[in-house]
PDB file of N, CA and C in Angstrom:
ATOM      1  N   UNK A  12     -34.092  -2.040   0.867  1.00 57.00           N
ATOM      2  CA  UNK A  12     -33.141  -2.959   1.479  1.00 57.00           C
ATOM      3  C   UNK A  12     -32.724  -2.540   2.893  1.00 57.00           C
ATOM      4  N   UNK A  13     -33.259  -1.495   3.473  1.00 59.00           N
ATOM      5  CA  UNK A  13     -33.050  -1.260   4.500  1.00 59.00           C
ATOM      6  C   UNK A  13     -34.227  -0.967   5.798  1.00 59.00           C
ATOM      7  N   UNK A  14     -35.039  -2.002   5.261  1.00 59.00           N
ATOM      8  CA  UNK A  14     -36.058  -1.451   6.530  1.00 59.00           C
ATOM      9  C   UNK A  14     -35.928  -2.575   7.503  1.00 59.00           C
ATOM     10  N   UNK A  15     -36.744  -2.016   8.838  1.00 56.00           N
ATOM     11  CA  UNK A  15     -36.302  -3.344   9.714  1.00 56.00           C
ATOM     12  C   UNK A  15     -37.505  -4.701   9.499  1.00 56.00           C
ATOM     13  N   UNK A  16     -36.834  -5.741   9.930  1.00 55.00           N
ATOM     14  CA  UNK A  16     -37.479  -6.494   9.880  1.00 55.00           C
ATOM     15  C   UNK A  16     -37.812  -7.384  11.609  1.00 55.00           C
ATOM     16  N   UNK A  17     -38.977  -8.038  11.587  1.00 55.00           N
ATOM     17  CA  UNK A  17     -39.053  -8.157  12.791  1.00 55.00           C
ATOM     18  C   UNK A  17     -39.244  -7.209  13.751  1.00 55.00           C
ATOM     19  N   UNK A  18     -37.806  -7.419  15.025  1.00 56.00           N
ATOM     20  CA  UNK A  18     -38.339  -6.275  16.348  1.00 56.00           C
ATOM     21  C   UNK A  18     -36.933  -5.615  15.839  1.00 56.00           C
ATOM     22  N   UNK A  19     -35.749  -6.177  15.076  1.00 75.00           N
ATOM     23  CA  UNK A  19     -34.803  -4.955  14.983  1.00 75.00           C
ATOM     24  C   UNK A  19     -33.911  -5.475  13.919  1.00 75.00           C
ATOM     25  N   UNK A  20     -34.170  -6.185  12.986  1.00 79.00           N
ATOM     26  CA  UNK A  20     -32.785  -6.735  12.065  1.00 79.00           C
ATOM     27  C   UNK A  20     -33.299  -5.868  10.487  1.00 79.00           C
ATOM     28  N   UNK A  21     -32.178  -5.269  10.153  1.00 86.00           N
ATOM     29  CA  UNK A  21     -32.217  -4.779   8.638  1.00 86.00           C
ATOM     30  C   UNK A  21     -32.013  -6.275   8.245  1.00 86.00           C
ATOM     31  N   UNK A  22     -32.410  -5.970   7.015  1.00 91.00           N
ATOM     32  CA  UNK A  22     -31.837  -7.504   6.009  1.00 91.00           C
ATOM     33  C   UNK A  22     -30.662  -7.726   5.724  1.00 91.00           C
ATOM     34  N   UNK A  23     -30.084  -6.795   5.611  1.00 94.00           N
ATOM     35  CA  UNK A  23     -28.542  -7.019   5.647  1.00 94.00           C
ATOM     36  C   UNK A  23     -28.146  -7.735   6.995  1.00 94.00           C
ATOM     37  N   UNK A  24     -28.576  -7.058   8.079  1.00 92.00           N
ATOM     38  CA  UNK A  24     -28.479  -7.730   9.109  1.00 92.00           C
ATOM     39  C   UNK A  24     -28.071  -9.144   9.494  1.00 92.00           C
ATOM     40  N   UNK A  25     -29.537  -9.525   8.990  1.00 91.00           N
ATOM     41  CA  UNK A  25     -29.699 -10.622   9.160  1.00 91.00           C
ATOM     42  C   UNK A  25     -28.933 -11.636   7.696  1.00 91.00           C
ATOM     43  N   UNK A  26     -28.564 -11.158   6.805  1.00 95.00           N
ATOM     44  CA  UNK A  26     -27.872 -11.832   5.838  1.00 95.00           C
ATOM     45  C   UNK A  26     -26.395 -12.522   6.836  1.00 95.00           C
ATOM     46  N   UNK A  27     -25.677 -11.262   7.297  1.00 96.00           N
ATOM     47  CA  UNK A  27     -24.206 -11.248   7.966  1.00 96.00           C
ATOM     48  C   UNK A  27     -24.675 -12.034   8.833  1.00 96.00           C
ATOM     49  N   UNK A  28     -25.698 -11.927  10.285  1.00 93.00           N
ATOM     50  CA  UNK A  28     -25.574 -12.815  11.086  1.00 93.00           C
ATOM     51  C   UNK A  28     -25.901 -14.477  10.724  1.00 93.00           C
ATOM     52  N   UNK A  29     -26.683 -14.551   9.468  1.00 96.00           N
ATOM     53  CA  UNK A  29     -26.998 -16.264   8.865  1.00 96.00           C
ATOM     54  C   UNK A  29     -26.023 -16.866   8.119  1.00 96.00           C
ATOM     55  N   UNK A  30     -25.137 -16.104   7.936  1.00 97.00           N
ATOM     56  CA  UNK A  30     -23.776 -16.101   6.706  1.00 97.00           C
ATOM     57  C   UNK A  30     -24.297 -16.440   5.405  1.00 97.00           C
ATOM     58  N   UNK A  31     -24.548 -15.344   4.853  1.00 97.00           N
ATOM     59  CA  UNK A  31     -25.245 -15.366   3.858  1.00 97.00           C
ATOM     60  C   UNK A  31     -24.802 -14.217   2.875  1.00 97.00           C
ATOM     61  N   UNK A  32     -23.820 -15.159   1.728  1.00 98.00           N
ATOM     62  CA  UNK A  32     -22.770 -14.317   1.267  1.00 98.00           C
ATOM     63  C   UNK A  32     -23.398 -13.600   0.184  1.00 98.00           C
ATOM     64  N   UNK A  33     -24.162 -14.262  -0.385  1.00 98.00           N
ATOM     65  CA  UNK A  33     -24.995 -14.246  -1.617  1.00 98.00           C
ATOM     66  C   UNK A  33     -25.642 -12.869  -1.531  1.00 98.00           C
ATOM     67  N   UNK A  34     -26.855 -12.757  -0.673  1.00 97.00           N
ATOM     68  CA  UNK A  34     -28.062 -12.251   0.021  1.00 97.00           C
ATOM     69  C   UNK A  34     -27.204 -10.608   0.321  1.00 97.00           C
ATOM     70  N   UNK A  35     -25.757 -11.203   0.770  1.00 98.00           N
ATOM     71  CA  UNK A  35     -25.113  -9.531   1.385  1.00 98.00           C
ATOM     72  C   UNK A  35     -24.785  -8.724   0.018  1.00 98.00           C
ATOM     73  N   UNK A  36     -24.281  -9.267  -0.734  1.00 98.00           N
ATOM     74  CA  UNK A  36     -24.176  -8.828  -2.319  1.00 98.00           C
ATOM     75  C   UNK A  36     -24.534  -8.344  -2.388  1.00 98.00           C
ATOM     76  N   UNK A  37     -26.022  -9.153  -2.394  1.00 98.00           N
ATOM     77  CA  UNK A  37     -27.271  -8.357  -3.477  1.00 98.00           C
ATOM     78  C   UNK A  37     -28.302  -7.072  -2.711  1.00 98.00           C
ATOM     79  N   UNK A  38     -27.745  -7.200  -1.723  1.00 96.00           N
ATOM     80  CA  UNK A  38     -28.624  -6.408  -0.835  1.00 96.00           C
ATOM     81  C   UNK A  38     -27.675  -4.679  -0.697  1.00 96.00           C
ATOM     82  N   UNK A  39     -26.615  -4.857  -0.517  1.00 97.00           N
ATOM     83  CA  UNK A  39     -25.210  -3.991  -1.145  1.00 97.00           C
ATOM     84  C   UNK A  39     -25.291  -3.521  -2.433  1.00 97.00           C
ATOM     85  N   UNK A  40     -25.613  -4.227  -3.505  1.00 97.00           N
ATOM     86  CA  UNK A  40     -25.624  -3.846  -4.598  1.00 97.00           C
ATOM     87  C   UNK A  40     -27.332  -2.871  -4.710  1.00 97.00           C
ATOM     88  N   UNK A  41     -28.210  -3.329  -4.027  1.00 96.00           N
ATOM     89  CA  UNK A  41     -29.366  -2.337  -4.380  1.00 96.00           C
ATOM     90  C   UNK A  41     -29.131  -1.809  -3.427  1.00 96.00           C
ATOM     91  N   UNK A  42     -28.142  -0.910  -2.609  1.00 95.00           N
ATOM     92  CA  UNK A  42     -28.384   0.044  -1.921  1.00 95.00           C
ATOM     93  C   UNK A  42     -28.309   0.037  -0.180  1.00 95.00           C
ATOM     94  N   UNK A  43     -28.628  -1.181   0.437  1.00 94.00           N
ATOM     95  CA  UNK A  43     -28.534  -1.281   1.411  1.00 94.00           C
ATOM     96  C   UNK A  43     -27.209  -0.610   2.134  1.00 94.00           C
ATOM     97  N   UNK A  44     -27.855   0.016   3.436  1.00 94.00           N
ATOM     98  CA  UNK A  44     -26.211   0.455   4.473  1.00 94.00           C
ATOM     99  C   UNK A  44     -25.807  -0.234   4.526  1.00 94.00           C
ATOM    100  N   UNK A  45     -24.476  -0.216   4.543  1.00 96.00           N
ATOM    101  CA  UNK A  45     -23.399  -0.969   4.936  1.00 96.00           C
ATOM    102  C   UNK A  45     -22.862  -0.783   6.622  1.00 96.00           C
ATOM    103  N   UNK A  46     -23.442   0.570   7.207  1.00 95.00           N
ATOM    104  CA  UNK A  46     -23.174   0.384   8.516  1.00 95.00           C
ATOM    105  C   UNK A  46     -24.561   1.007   9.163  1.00 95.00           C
ATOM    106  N   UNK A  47     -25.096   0.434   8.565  1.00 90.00           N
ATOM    107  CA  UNK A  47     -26.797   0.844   9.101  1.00 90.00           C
ATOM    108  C   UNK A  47     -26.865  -0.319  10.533  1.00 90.00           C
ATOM    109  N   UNK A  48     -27.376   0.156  11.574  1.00 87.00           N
ATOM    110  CA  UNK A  48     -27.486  -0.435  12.662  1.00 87.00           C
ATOM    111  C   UNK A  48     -29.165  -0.421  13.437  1.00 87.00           C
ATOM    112  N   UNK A  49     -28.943  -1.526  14.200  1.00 84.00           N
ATOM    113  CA  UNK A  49     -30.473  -1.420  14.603  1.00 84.00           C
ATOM    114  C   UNK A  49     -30.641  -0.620  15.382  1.00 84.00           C
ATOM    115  N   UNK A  50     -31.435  -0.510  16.647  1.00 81.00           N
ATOM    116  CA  UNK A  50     -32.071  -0.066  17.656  1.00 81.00           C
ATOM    117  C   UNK A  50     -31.035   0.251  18.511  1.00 81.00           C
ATOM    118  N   UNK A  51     -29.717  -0.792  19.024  1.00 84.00           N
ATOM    119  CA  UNK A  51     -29.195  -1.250  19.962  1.00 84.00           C
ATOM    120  C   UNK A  51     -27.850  -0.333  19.358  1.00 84.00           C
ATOM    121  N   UNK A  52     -27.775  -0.185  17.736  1.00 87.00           N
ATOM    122  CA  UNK A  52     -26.691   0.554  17.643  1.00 87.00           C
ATOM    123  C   UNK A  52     -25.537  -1.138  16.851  1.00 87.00           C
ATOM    124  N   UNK A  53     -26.177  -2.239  17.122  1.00 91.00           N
ATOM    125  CA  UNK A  53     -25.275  -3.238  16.267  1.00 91.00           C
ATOM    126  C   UNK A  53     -25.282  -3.301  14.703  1.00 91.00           C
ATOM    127  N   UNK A  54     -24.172  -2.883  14.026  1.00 94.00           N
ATOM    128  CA  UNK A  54     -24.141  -3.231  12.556  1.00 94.00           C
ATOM    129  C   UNK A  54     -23.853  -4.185  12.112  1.00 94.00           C
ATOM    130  N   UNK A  55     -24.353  -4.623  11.149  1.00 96.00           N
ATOM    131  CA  UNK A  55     -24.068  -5.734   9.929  1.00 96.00           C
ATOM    132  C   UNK A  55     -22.810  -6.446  10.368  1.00 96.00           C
ATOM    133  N   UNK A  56     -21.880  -5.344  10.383  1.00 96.00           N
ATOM    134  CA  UNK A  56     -20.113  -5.864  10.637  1.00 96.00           C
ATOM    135  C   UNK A  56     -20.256  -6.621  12.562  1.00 96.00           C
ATOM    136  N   UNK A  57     -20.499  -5.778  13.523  1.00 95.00           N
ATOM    137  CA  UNK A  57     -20.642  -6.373  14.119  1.00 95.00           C
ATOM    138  C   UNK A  57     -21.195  -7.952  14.419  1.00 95.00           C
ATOM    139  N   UNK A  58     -22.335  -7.925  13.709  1.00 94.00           N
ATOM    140  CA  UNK A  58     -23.283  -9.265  13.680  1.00 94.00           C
ATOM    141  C   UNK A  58     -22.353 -10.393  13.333  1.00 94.00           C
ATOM    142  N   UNK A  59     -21.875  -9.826  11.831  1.00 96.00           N
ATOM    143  CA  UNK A  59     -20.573 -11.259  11.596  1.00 96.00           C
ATOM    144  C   UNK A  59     -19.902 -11.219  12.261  1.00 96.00           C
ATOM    145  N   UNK A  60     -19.301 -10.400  12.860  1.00 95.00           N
ATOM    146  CA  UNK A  60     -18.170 -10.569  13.571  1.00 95.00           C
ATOM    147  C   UNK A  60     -18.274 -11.406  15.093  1.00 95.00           C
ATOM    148  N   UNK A  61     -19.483 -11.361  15.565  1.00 94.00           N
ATOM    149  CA  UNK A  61     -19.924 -12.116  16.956  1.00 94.00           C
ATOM    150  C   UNK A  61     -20.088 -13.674  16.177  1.00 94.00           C
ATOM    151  N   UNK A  62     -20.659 -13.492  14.837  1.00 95.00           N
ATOM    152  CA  UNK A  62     -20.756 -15.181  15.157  1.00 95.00           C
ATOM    153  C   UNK A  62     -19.898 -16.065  14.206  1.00 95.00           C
ATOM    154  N   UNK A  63     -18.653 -15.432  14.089  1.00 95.00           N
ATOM    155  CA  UNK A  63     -17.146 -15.731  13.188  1.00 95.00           C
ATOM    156  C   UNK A  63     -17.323 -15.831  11.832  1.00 95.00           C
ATOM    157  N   UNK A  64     -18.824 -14.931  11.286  1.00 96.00           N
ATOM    158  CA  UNK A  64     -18.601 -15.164   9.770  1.00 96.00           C
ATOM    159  C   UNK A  64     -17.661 -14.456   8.226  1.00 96.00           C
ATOM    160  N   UNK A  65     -16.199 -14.842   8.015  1.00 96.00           N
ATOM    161  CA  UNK A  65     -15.299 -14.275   7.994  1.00 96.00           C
ATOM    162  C   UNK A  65     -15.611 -14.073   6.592  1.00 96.00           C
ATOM    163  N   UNK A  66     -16.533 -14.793   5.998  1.00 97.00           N
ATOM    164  CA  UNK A  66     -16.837 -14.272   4.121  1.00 97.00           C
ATOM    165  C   UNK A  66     -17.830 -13.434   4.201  1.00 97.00           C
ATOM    166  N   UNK A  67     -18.587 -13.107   4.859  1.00 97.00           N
ATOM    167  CA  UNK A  67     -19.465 -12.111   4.952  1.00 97.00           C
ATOM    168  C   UNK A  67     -18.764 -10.511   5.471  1.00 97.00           C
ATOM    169  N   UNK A  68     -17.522 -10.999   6.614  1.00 97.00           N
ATOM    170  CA  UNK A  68     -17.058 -10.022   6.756  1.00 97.00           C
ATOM    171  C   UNK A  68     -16.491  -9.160   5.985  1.00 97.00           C
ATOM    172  N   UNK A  69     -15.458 -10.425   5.153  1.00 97.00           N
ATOM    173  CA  UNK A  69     -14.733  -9.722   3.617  1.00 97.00           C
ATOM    174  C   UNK A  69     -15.551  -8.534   3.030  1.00 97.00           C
ATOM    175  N   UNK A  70     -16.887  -9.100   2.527  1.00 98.00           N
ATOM    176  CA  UNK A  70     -17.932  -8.485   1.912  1.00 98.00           C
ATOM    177  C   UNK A  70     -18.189  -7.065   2.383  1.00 98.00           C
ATOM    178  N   UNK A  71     -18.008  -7.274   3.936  1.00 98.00           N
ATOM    179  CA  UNK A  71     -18.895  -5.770   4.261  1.00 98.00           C
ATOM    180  C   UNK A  71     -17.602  -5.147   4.037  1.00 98.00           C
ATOM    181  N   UNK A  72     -15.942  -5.404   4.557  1.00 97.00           N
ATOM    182  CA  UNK A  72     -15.334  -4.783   4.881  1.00 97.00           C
ATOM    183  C   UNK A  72     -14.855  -4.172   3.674  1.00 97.00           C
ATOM    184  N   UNK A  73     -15.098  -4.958   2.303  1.00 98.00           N
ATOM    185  CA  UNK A  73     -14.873  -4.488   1.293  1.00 98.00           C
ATOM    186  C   UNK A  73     -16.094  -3.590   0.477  1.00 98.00           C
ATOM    187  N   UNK A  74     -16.993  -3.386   1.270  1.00 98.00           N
ATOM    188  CA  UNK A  74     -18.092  -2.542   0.717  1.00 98.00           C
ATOM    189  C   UNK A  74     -17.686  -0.661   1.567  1.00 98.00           C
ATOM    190  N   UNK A  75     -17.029  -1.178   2.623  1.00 97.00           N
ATOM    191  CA  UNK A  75     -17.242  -0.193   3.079  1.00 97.00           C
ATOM    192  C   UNK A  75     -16.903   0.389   4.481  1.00 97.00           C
ATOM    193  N   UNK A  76     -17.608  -0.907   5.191  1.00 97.00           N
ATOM    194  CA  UNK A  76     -18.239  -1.148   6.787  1.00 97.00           C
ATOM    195  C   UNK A  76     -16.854  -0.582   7.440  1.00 97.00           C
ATOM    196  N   UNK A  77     -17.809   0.162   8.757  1.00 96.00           N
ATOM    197  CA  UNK A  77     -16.608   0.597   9.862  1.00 96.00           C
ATOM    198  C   UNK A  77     -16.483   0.276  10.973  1.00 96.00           C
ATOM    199  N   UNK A  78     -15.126  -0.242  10.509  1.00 95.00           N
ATOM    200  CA  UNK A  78     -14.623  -0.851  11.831  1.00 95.00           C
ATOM    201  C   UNK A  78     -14.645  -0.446  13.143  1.00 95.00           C
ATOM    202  N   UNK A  79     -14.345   1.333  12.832  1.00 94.00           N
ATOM    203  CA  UNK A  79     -14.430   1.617  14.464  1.00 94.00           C
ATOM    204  C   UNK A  79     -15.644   1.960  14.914  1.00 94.00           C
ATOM    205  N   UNK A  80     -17.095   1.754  14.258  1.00 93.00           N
ATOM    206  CA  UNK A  80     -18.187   1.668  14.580  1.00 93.00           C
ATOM    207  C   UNK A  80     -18.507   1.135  16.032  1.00 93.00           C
ATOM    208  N   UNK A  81     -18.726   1.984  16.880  1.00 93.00           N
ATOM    209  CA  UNK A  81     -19.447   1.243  17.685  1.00 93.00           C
ATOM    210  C   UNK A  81     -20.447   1.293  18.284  1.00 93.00           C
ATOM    211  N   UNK A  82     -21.247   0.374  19.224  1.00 90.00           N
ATOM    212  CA  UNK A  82     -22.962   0.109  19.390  1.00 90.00           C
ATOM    213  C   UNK A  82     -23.196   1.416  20.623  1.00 90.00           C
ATOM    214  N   UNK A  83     -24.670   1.408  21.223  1.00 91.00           N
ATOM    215  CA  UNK A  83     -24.672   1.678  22.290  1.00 91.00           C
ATOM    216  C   UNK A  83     -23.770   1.578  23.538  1.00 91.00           C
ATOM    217  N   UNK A  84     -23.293   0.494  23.302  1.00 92.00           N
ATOM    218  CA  UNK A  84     -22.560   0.805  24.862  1.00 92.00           C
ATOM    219  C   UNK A  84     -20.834   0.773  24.474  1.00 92.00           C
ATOM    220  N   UNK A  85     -20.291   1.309  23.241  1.00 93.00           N
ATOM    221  CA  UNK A  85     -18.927   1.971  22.759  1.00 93.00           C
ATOM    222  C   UNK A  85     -18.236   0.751  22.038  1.00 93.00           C
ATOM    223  N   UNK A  86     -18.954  -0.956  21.944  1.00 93.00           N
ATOM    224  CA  UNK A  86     -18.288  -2.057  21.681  1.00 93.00           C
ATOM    225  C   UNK A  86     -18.258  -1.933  20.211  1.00 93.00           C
ATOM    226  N   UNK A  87     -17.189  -2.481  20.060  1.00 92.00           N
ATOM    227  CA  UNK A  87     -16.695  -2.003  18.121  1.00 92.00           C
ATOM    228  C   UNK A  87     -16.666  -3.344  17.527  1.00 92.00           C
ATOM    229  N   UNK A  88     -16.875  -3.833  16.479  1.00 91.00           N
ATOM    230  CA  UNK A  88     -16.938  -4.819  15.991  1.00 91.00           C
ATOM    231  C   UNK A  88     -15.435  -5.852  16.475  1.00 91.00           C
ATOM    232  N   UNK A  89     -14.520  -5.284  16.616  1.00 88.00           N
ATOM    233  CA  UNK A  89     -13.429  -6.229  17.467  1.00 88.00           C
ATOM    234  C   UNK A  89     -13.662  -6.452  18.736  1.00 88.00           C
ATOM    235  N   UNK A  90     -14.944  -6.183  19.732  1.00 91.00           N
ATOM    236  CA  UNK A  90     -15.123  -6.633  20.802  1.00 91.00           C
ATOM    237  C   UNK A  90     -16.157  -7.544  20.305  1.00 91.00           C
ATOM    238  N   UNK A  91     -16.906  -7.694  19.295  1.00 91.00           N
ATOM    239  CA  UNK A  91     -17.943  -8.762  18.926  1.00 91.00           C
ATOM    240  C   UNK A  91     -17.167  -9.926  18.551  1.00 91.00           C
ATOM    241  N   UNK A  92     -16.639 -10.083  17.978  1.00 90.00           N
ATOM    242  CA  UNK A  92     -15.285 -10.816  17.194  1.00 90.00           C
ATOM    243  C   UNK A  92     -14.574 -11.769  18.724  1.00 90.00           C
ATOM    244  N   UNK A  93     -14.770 -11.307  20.028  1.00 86.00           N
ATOM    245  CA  UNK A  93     -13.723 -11.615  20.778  1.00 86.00           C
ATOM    246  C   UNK A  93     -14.546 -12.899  21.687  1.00 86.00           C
TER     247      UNK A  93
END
């Protein structure tokens, strides 16, 4: 559940950024990071958080995900959010 897919999205990834509440579950439940990030350093939490998906967020934030995570260039999931 955690390999990349494409040029840089874990599946989780891409679950949070499609809002895909279901998919984040189940991908959480077998194991997937919860603050596993791509290339660039963006996590799961970030991803929802840039494109306002607030049930996916629940999900990560209740799995785990950190907030004060941030990417390559120091932006934390409340600068994705903004």
């Amino acid at each position: 559940p955690n390999a990349f897919e494409g040029i840089r999205e874990t599946p989780l990834m891409r679950a949070a950024s499609n809002d895909r509440v279901a998919a984040a579950r189940q991908l959480l439940a077998a194991g997937a990071r919860v603050n596993g990030a791509d290339r660039t350093g963006l996590s799961p939490l970030m991803a929802a958080a840039d494109r306002g998906h607030t049930a996916v967020l629940e999900v990560l934030l209740a799995a785990g995900a950190d907030v004060n995570l941030g990417d390559y260039g120091g932006a934390t999931s409340l600068y994705w959010a903004c």
